[in-house]
Short mmCIF file of N, CA and C in Angstrom, two decimals:
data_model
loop_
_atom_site.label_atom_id
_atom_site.label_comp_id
_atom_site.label_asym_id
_atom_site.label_seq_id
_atom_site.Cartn_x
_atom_site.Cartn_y
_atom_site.Cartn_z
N UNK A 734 1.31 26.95 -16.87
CA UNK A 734 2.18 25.83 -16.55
C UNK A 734 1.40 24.83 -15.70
N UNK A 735 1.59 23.63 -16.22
CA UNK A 735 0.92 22.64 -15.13
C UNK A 735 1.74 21.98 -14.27
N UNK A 736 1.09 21.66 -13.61
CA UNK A 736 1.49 20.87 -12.22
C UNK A 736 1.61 19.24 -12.51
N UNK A 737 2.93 18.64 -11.85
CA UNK A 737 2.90 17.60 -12.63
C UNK A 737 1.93 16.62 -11.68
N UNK A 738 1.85 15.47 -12.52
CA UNK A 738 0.55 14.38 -11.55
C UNK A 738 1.24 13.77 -10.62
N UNK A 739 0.81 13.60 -9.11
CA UNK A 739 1.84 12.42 -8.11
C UNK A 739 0.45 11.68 -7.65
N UNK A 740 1.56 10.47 -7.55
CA UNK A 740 0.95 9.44 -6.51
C UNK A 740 1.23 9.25 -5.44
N UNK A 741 0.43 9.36 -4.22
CA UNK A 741 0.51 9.18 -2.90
C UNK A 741 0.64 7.44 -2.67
N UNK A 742 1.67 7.00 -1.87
CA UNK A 742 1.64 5.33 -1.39
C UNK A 742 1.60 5.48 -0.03
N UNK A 743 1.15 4.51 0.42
CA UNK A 743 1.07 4.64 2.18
C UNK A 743 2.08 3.34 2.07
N UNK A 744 3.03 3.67 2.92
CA UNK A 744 3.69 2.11 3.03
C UNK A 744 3.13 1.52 4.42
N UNK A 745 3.52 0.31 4.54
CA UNK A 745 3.02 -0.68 5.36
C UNK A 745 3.71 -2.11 5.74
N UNK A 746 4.43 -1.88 6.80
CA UNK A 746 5.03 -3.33 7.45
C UNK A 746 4.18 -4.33 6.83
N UNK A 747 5.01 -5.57 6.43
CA UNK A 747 4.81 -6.53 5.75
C UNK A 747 3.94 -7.73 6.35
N UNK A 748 4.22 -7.45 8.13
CA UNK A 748 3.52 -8.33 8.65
C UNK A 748 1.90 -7.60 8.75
N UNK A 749 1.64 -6.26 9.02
CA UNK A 749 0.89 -5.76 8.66
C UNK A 749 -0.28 -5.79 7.75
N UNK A 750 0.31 -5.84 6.27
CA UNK A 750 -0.18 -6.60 5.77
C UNK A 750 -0.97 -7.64 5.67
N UNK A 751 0.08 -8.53 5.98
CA UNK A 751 -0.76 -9.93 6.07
C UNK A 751 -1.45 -9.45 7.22
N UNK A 752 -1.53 -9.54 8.25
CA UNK A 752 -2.74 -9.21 9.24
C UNK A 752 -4.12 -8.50 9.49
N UNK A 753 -3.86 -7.13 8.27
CA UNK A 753 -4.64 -6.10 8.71
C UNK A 753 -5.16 -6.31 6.83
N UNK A 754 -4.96 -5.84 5.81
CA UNK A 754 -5.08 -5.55 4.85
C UNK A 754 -5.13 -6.67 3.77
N UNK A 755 -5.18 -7.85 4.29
CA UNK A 755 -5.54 -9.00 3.03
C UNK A 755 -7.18 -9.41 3.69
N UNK A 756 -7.86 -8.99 4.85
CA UNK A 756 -9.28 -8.90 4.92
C UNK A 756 -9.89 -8.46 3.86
N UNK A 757 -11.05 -9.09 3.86
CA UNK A 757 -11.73 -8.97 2.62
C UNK A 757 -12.05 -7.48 2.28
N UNK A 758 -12.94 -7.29 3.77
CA UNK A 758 -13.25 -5.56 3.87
C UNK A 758 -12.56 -4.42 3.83
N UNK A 759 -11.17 -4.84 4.18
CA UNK A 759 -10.04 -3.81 3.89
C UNK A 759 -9.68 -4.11 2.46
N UNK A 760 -9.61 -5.15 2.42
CA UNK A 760 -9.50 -5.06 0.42
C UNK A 760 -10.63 -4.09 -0.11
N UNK A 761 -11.70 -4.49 -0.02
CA UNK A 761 -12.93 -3.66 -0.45
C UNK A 761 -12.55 -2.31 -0.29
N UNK A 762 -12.71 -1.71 1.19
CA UNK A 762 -11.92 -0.14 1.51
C UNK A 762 -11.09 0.22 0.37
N UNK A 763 -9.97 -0.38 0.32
CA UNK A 763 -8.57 -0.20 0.06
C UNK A 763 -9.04 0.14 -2.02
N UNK A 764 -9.74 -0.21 -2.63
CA UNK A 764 -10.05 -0.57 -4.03
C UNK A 764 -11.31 1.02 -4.12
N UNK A 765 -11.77 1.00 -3.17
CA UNK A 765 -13.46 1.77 -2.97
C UNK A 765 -12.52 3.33 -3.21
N UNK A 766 -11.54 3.55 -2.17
CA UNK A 766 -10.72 4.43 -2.36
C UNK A 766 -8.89 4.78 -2.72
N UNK A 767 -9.42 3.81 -3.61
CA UNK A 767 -8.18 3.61 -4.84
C UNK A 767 -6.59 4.08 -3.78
N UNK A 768 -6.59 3.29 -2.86
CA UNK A 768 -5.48 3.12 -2.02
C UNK A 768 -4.38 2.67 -2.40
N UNK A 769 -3.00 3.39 -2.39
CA UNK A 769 -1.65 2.82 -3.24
C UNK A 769 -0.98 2.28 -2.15
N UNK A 770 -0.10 1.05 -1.74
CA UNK A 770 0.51 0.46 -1.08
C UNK A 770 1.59 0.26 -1.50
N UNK A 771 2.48 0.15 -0.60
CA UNK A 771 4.03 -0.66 -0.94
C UNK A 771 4.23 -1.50 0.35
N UNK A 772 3.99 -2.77 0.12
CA UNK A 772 4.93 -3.17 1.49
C UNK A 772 6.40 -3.54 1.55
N UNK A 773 6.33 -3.25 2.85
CA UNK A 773 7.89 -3.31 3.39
C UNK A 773 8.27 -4.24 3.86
N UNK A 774 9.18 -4.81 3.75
CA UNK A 774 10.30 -5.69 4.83
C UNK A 774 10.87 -4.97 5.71
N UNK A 775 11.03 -4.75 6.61
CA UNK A 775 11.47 -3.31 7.70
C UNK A 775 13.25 -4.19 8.02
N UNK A 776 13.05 -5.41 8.35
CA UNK A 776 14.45 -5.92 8.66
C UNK A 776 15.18 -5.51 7.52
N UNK A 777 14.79 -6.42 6.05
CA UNK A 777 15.24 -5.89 4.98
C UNK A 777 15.80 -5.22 4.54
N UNK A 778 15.41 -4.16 5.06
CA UNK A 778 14.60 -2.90 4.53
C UNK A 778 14.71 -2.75 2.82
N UNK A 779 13.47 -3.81 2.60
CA UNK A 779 13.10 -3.64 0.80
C UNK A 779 11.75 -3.41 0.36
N UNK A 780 11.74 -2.68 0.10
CA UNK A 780 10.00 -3.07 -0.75
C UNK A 780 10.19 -4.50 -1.18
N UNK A 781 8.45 -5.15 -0.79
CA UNK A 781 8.76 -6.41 -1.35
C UNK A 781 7.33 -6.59 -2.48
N UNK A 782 6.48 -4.90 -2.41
CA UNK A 782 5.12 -5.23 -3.54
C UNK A 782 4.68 -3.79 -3.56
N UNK A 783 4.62 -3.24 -4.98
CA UNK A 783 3.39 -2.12 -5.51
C UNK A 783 2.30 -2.45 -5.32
N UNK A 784 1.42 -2.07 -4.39
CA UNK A 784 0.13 -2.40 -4.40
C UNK A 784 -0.86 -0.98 -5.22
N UNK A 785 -1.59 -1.53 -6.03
CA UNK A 785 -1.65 -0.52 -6.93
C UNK A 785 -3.49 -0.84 -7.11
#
């Protein structure tokens, strides 16, 4: 029997985001080790992007 496949997402405050993770080098990081994102709206509270 196999095991089914998952994907790990790290979520991440939206302002976050914009601050920390639209750097170039954290883009680079983020791609180098195929990093899954969702950001959040925390007021919201919505996902507002699959980062994939």
């Amino acid at each position: 029997m196999n095991e089914p496949e998952y994907q790990i997402y790290l979520a991440i405050k939206d302002s976050i985001y914009e601050k920390f993770f639209q750097r170039d080098s954290i883009q680079d990081i983020t791609k180098i080790n195929q990093l899954l994102l969702i950001v959040v709206d925390m007021e919201q509270e919505e996902i507002l992007q699959w980062k994939n």
